[in-house]
CSV table of C-alpha atoms in Angstrom, one decimal:
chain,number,residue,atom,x,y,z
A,20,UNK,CA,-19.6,-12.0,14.3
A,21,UNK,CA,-15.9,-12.3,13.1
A,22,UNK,CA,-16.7,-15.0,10.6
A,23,UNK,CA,-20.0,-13.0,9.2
A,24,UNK,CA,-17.7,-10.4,9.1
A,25,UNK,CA,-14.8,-11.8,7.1
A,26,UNK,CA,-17.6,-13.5,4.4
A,27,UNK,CA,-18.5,-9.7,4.0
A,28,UNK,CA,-14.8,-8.7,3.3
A,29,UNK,CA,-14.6,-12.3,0.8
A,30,UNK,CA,-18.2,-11.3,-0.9
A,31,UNK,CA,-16.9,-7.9,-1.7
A,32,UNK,CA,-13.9,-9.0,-3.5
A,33,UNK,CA,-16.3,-11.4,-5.4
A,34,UNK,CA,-18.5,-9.0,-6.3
A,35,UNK,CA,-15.9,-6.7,-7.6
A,36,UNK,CA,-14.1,-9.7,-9.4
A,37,UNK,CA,-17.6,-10.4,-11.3
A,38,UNK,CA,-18.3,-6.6,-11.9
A,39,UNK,CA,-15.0,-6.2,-13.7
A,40,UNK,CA,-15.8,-9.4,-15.6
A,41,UNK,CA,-19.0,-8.8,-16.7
A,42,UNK,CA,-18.4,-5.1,-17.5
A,43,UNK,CA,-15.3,-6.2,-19.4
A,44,UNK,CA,-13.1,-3.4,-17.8
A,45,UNK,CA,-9.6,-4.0,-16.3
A,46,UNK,CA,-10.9,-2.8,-12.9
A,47,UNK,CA,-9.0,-5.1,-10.1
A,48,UNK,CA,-11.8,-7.0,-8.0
A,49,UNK,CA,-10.3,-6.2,-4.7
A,50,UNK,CA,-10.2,-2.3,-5.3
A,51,UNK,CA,-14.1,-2.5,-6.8
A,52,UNK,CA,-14.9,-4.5,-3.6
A,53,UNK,CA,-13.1,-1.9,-1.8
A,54,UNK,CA,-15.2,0.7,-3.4
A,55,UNK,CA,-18.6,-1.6,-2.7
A,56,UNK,CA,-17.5,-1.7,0.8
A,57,UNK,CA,-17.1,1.8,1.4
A,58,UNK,CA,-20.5,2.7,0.1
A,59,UNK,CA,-22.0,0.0,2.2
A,60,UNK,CA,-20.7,1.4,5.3
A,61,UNK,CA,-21.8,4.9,4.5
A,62,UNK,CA,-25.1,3.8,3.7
A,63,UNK,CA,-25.8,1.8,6.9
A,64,UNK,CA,-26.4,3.5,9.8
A,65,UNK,CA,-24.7,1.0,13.1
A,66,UNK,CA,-21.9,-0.7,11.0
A,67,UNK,CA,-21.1,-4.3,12.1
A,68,UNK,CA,-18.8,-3.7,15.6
A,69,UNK,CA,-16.6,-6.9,14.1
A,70,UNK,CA,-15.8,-5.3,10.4
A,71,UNK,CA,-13.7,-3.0,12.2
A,72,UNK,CA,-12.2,-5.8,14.3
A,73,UNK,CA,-11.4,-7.8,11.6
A,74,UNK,CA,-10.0,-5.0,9.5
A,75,UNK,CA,-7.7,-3.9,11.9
A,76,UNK,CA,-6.3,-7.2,12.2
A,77,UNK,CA,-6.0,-8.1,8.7
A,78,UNK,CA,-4.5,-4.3,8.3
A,79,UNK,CA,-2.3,-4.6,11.3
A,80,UNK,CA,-0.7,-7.3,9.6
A,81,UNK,CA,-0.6,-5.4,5.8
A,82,UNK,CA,3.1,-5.9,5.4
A,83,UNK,CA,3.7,-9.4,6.2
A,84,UNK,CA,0.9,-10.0,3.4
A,85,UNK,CA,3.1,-8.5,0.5
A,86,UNK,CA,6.2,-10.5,1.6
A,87,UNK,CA,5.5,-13.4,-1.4
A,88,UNK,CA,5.1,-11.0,-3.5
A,89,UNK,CA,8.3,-9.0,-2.9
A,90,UNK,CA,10.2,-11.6,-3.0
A,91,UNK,CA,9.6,-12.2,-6.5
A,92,UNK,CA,12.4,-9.6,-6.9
A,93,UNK,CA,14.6,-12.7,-6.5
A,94,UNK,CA,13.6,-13.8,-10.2
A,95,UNK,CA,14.1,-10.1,-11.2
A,96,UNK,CA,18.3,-10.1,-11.6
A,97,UNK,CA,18.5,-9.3,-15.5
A,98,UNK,CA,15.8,-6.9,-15.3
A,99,UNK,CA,17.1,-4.9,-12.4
A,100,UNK,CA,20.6,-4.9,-13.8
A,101,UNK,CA,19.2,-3.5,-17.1
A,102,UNK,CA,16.8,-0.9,-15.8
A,103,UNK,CA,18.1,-0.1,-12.0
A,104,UNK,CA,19.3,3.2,-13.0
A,105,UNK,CA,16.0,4.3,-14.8
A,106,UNK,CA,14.2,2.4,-12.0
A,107,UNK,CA,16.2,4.2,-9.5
A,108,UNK,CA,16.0,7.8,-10.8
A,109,UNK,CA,12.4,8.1,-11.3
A,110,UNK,CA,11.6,6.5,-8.1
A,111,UNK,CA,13.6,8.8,-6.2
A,112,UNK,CA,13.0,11.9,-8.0
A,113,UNK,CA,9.5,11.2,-7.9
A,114,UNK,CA,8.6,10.6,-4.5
A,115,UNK,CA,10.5,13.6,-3.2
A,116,UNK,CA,8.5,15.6,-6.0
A,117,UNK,CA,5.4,14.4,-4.5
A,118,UNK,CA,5.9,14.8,-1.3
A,119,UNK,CA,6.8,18.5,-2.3
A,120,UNK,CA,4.2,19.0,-4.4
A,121,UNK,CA,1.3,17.9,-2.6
A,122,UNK,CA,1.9,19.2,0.8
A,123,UNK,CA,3.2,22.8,-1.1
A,124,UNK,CA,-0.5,22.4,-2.6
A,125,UNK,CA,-2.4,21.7,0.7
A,126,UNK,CA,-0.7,24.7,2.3
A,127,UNK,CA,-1.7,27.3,-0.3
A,128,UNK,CA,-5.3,25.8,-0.6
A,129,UNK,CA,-5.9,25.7,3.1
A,130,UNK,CA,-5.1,29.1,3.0
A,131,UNK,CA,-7.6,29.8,0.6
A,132,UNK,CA,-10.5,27.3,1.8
A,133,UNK,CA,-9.9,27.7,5.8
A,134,UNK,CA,-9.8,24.1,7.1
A,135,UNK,CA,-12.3,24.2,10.1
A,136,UNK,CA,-10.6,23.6,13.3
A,137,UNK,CA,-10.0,19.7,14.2
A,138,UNK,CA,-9.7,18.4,17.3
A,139,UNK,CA,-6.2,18.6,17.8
A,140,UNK,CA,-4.5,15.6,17.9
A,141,UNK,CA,-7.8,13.4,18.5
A,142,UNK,CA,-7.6,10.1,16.7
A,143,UNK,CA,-9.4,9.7,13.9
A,144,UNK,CA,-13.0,7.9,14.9
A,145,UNK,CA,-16.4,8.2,13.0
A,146,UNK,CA,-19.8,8.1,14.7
A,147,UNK,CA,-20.9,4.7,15.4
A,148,UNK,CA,-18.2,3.4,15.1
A,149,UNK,CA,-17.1,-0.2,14.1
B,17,UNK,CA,14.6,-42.0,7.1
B,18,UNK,CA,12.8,-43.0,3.6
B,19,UNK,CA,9.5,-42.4,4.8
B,20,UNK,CA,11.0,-38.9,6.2
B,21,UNK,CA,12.7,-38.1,2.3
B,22,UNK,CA,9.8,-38.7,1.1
B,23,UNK,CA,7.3,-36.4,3.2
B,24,UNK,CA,10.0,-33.7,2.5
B,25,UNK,CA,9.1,-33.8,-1.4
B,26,UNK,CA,5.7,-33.2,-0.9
B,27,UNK,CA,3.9,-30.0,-1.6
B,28,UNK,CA,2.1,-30.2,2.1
B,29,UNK,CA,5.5,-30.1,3.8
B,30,UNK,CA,7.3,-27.2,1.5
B,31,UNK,CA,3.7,-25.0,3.0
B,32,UNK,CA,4.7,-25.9,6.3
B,33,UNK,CA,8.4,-25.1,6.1
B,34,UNK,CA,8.4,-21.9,4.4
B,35,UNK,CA,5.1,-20.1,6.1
B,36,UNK,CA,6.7,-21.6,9.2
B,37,UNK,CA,9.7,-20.0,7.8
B,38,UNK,CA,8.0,-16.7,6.6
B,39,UNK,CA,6.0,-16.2,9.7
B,40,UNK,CA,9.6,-16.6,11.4
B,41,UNK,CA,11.3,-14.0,9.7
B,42,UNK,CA,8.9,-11.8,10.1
B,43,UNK,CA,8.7,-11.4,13.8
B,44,UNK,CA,12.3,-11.5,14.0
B,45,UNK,CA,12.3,-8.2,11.5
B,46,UNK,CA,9.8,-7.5,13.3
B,47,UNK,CA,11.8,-7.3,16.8
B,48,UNK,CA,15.1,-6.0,15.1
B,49,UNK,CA,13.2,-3.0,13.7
B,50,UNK,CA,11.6,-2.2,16.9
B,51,UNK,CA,14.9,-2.2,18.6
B,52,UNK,CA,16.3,-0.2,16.1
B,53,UNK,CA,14.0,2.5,16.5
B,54,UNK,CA,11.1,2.1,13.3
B,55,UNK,CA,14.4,3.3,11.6
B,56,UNK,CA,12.6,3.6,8.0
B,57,UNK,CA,15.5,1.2,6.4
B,58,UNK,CA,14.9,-1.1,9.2
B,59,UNK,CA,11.1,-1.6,7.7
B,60,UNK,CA,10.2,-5.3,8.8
B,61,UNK,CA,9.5,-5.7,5.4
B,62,UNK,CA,12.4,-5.2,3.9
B,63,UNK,CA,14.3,-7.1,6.9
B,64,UNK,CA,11.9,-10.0,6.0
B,65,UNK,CA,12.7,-10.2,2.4
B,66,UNK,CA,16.4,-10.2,3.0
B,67,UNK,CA,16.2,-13.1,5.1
B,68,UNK,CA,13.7,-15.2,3.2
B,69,UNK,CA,16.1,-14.3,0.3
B,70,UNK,CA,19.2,-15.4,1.8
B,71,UNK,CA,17.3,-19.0,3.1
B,72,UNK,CA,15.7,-19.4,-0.4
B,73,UNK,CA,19.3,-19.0,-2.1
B,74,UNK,CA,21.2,-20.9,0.8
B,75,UNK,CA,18.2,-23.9,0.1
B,76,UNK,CA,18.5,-23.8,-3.6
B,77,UNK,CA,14.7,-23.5,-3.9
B,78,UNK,CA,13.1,-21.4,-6.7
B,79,UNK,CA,10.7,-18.3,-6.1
B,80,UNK,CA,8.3,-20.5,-8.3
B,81,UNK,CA,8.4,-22.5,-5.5
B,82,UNK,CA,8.3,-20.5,-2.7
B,83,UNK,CA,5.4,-18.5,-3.7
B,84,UNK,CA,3.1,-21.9,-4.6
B,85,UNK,CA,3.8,-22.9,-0.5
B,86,UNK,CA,2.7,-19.1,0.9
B,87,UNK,CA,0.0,-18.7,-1.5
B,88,UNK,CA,-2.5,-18.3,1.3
B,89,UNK,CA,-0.1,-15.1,2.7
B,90,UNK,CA,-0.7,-13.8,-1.0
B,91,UNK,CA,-4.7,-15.3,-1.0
B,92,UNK,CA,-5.6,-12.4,1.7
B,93,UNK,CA,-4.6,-8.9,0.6
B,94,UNK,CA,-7.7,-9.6,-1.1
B,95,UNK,CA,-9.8,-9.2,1.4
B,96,UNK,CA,-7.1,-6.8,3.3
B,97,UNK,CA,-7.8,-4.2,0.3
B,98,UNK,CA,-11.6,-4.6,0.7
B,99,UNK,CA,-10.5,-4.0,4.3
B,100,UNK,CA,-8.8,-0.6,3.2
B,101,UNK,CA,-12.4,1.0,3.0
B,102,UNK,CA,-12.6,0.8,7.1
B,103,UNK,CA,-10.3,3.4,7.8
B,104,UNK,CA,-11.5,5.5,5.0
B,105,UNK,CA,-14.7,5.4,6.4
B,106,UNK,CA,-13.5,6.2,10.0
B,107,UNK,CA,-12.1,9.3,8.8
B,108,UNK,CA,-14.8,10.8,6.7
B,109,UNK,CA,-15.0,13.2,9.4
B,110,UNK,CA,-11.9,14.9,8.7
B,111,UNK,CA,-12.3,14.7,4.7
B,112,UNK,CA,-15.2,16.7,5.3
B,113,UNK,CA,-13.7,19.1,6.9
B,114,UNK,CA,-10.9,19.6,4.8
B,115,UNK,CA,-12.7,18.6,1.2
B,116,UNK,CA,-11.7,21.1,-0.9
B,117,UNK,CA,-7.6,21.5,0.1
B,118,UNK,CA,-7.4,18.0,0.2
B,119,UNK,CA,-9.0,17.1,-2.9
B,120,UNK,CA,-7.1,19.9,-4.4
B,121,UNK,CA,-3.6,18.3,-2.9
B,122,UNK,CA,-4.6,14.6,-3.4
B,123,UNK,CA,-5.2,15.1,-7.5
B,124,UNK,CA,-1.8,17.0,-7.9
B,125,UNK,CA,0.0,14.9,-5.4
B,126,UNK,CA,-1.6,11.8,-7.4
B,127,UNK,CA,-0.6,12.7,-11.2
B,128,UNK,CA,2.6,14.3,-9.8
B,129,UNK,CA,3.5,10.6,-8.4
B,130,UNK,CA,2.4,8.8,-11.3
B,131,UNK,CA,3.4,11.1,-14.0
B,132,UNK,CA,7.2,11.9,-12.9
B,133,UNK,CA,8.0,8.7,-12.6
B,134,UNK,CA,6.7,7.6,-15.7
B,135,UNK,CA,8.6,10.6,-17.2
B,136,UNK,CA,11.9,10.4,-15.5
B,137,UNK,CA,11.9,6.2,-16.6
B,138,UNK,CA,10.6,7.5,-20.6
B,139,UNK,CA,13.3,10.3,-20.6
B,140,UNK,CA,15.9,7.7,-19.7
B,141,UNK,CA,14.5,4.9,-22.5
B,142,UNK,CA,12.8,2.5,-20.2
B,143,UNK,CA,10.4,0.2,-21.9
B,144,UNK,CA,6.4,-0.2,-21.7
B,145,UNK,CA,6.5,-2.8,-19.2
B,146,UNK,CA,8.7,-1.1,-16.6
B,147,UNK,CA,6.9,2.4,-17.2
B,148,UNK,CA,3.3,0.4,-16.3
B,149,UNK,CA,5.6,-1.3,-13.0
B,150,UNK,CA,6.2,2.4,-12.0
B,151,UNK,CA,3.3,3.8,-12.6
B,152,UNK,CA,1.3,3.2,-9.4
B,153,UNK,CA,3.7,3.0,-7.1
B,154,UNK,CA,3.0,5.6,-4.8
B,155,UNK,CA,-0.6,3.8,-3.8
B,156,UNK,CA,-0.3,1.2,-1.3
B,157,UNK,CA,1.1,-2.2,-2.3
B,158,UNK,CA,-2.2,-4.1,-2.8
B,159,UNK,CA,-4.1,-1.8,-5.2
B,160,UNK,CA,-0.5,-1.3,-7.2
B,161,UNK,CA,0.1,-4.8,-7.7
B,162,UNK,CA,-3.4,-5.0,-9.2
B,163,UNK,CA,-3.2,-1.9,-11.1
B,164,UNK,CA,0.5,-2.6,-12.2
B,165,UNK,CA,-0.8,-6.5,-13.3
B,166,UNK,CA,-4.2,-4.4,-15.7
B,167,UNK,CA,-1.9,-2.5,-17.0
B,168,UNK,CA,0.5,-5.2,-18.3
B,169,UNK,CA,3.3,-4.3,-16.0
B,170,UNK,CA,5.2,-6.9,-13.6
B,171,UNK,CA,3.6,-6.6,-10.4
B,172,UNK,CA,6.6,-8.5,-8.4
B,173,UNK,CA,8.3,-5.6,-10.1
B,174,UNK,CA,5.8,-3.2,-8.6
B,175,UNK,CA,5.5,-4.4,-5.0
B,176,UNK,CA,9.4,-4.2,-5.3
B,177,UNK,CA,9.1,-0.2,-6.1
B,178,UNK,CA,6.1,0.4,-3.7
B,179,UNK,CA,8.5,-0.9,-0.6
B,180,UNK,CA,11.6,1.3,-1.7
B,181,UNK,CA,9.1,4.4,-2.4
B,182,UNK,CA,7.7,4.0,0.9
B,183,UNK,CA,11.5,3.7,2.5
B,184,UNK,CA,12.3,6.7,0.6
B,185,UNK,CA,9.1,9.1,1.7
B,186,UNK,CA,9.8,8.0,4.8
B,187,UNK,CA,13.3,9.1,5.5
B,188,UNK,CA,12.7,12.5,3.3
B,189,UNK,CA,9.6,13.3,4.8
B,190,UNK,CA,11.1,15.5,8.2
B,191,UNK,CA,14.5,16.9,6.1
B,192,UNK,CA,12.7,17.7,3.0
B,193,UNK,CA,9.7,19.6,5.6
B,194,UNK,CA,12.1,21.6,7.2
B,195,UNK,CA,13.9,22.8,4.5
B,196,UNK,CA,10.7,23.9,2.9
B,197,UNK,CA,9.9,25.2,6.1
B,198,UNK,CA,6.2,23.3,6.2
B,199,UNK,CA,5.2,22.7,9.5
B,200,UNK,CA,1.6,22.3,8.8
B,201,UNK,CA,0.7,18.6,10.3
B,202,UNK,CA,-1.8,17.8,8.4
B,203,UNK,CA,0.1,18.9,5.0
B,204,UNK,CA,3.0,16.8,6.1
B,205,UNK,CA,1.0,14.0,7.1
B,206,UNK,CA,-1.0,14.1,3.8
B,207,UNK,CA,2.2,14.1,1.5
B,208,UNK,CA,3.1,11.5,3.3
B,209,UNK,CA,0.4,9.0,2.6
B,210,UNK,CA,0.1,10.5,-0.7
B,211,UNK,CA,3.8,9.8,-2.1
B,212,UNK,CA,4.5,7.0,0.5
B,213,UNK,CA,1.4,4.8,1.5
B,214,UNK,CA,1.8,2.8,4.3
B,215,UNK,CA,5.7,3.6,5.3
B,216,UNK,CA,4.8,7.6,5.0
B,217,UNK,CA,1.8,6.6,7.1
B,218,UNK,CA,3.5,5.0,10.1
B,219,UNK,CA,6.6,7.6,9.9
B,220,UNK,CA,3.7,10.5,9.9
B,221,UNK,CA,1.8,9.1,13.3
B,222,UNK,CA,5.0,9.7,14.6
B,223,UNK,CA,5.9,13.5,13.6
B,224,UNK,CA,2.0,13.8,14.9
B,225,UNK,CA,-0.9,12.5,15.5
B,226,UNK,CA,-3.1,14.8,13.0
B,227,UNK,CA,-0.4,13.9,10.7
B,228,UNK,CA,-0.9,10.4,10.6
B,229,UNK,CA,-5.0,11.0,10.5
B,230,UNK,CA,-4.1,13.2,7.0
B,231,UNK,CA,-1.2,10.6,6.0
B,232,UNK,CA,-4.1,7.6,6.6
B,233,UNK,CA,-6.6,9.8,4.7
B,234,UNK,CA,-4.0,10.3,1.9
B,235,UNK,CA,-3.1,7.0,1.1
B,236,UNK,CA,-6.7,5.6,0.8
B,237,UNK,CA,-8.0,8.2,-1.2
B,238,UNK,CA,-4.6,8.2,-3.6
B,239,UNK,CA,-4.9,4.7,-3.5
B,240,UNK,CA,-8.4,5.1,-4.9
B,241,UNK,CA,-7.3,7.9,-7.0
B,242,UNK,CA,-4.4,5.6,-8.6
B,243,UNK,CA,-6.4,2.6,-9.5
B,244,UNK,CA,-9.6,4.9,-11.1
B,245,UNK,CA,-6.9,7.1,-13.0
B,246,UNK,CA,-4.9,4.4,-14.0
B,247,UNK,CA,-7.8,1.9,-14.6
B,248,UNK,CA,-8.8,4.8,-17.7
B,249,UNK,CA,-5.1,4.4,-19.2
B,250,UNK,CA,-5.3,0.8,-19.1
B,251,UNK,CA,-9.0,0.8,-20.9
B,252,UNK,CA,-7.9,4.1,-23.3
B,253,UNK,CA,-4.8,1.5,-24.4
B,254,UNK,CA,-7.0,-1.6,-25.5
């Protein structure tokens, strides 16, 4: 059931959203819900077939979600002509350092902890899967 | 024609015309970044917001305004970043087979993201706000945003730096491989999706297909990574 299934996705984020109220900690309802869904799944043992459909629709669709948002670079003029350089360096620098530094990292540790062999190029699907 | 003025002042038809309008642009970029070859400049994203951009200043209309008619757009990366935990889920497989050089990768991949850029801004004299908008902007742009807003950042600010990291990650991921001569899928496809989210992603399914499984595992365990690390700042600073 689609629409059992996007009440599920709704009542996480309300969960989270009270969790974070009630515990007074400035954890973001969405990512607690996230968290709350993710244990569920683990814990059941024939996840709902239409969570997965629903969340590969809402997913497929990620980027056209964040378009209000980033548009509110529009209102952002002053701020960017004051800090574009600082913004600009430390994005740069730092996502090239990161993508340096963690797959430098992975390399040495899988040759330390063997990974075990994965079936090459298979996509990646879980047992039972929704 | 009165009757038709006045409809146009009305909150109901400024929904209409700029989801209409957003919705538009969208599979336009959309199209143009397919024919361009998924070039990572090209994202549909970033074509979208250049042409909303350009109809919102041609129009006159404020971002205040735009955003209060595509509030519902904004309403569901709630549940999309509930929705985050699918995928996760899908690939536990593969965590567990790799747990210990991934968890290994992810945590200095993580604080390597966050703490450069925090660094690089404080060493050039940027101020609290914009340090807290950088901050989580390797994680993917729902769980920044929220991360960004608990830490008293500006998350418009933030989405803004999670679409350029992502364009960035994705263009240096093959160069900056070669010349370190990685060729490793799954540690390419994991700094992908650690330093570049959803971009790194999409540009890693196409270097491989194991490298798009690590890049997909990457970004939902950094973006869980981000939020709990940063989420311990935010609550140390109270």
């Amino acid at each position: 059931m689609i629409v059992v299934a996007f009440a599920l996705l709704l009542a996480c984020q309300l969960a989270g959203e009270l969790l974070g109220r009630l515990t007074g900690l400035p954890l973001p309802g969405a990512i607690v819900g996230m968290g709350l869904l993710f244990a569920l799944l683990t814990r059941l043992r024939r996840p709902p077939q239409a969570l997965g459909a629903v969340g590969d629709r809402l997913l497929e669709h990620l980027s056209l979600l964040f378009v209000p948002a980033a548009l509110g670079i529009l209102d952002q003029g002053e701020l960017l002509a004051r800090h574009g350089l600082q913004l600009g360096a430390a994005v740069v620098v730092s996502t090239l350092l990161t993508l340096v530094v963690t797959a430098a990292v992975f390399r040495a540790a899988a040759r330390r902890w063997p990974v075990d062999a994965p079936a090459e190029g298979a996509p990646a699907a879980g047992e039972g899967e929704a | 024609m009165s009757g038709l003025a006045a409809f146009w002042a009305t909150g109901r038809s400024s929904t209409l015309l700029w989801l209409a309008a957003t919705l538009g642009a969208f599979a336009l970029a959309e199209a143009a970044s397919r024919r361009l070859g998924r070039h990572p400049l090209a994202h549909p994203v970033v074509l979208t917001c250049a042409l909303l951009g350009a109809a919102l200043r041609l129009t006159g209309t404020p971002y205040a305004v735009y955003f209060e008619a595509v509030k519902a757009l904004h309403f569901l990366l709630g549940p999309a970043t509930v929705a985050l935990a699918i995928p996760l889920w899908r690939n536990l497989p593969h965590v567990r087979r790799a747990l210990r050089p991934l968890g290994v990768a992810l945590v200095a991949g993580s604080l390597t993201a966050i703490g450069s850029a925090v660094g690089v801004a404080w060493l050039l004299g940027a101020p609290a706000p914009v340090l807290a908008s950088l901050a989580p902007r390797s994680a993917t742009s729902p769980v920044a945003l929220e991360v960004s807003r608990s830490l008293g950042g500006l998350p418009d600010l933030t989405v803004t730096l999670v679409l350029v990291t992502g364009a960035i990650g994705a263009m240096a991921l093959s160069p900056l491989m070669r010349a370190l001569r990685i060729d490793d899928p799954a540690a390419q496809g994991l700094s992908a999706g650690v330093a570049a989210h959803g971009f790194g992603t999409a540009r890693a399914f196409q270097v491989h297909p194991l490298a798009g499984t690590y890049a997909g595992v990457g970004m939902g365990l950094n973006a869980a990574l981000t939020a709990l690390l940063l989420s311990l700042v935010a609550l140390a600073g109270r």
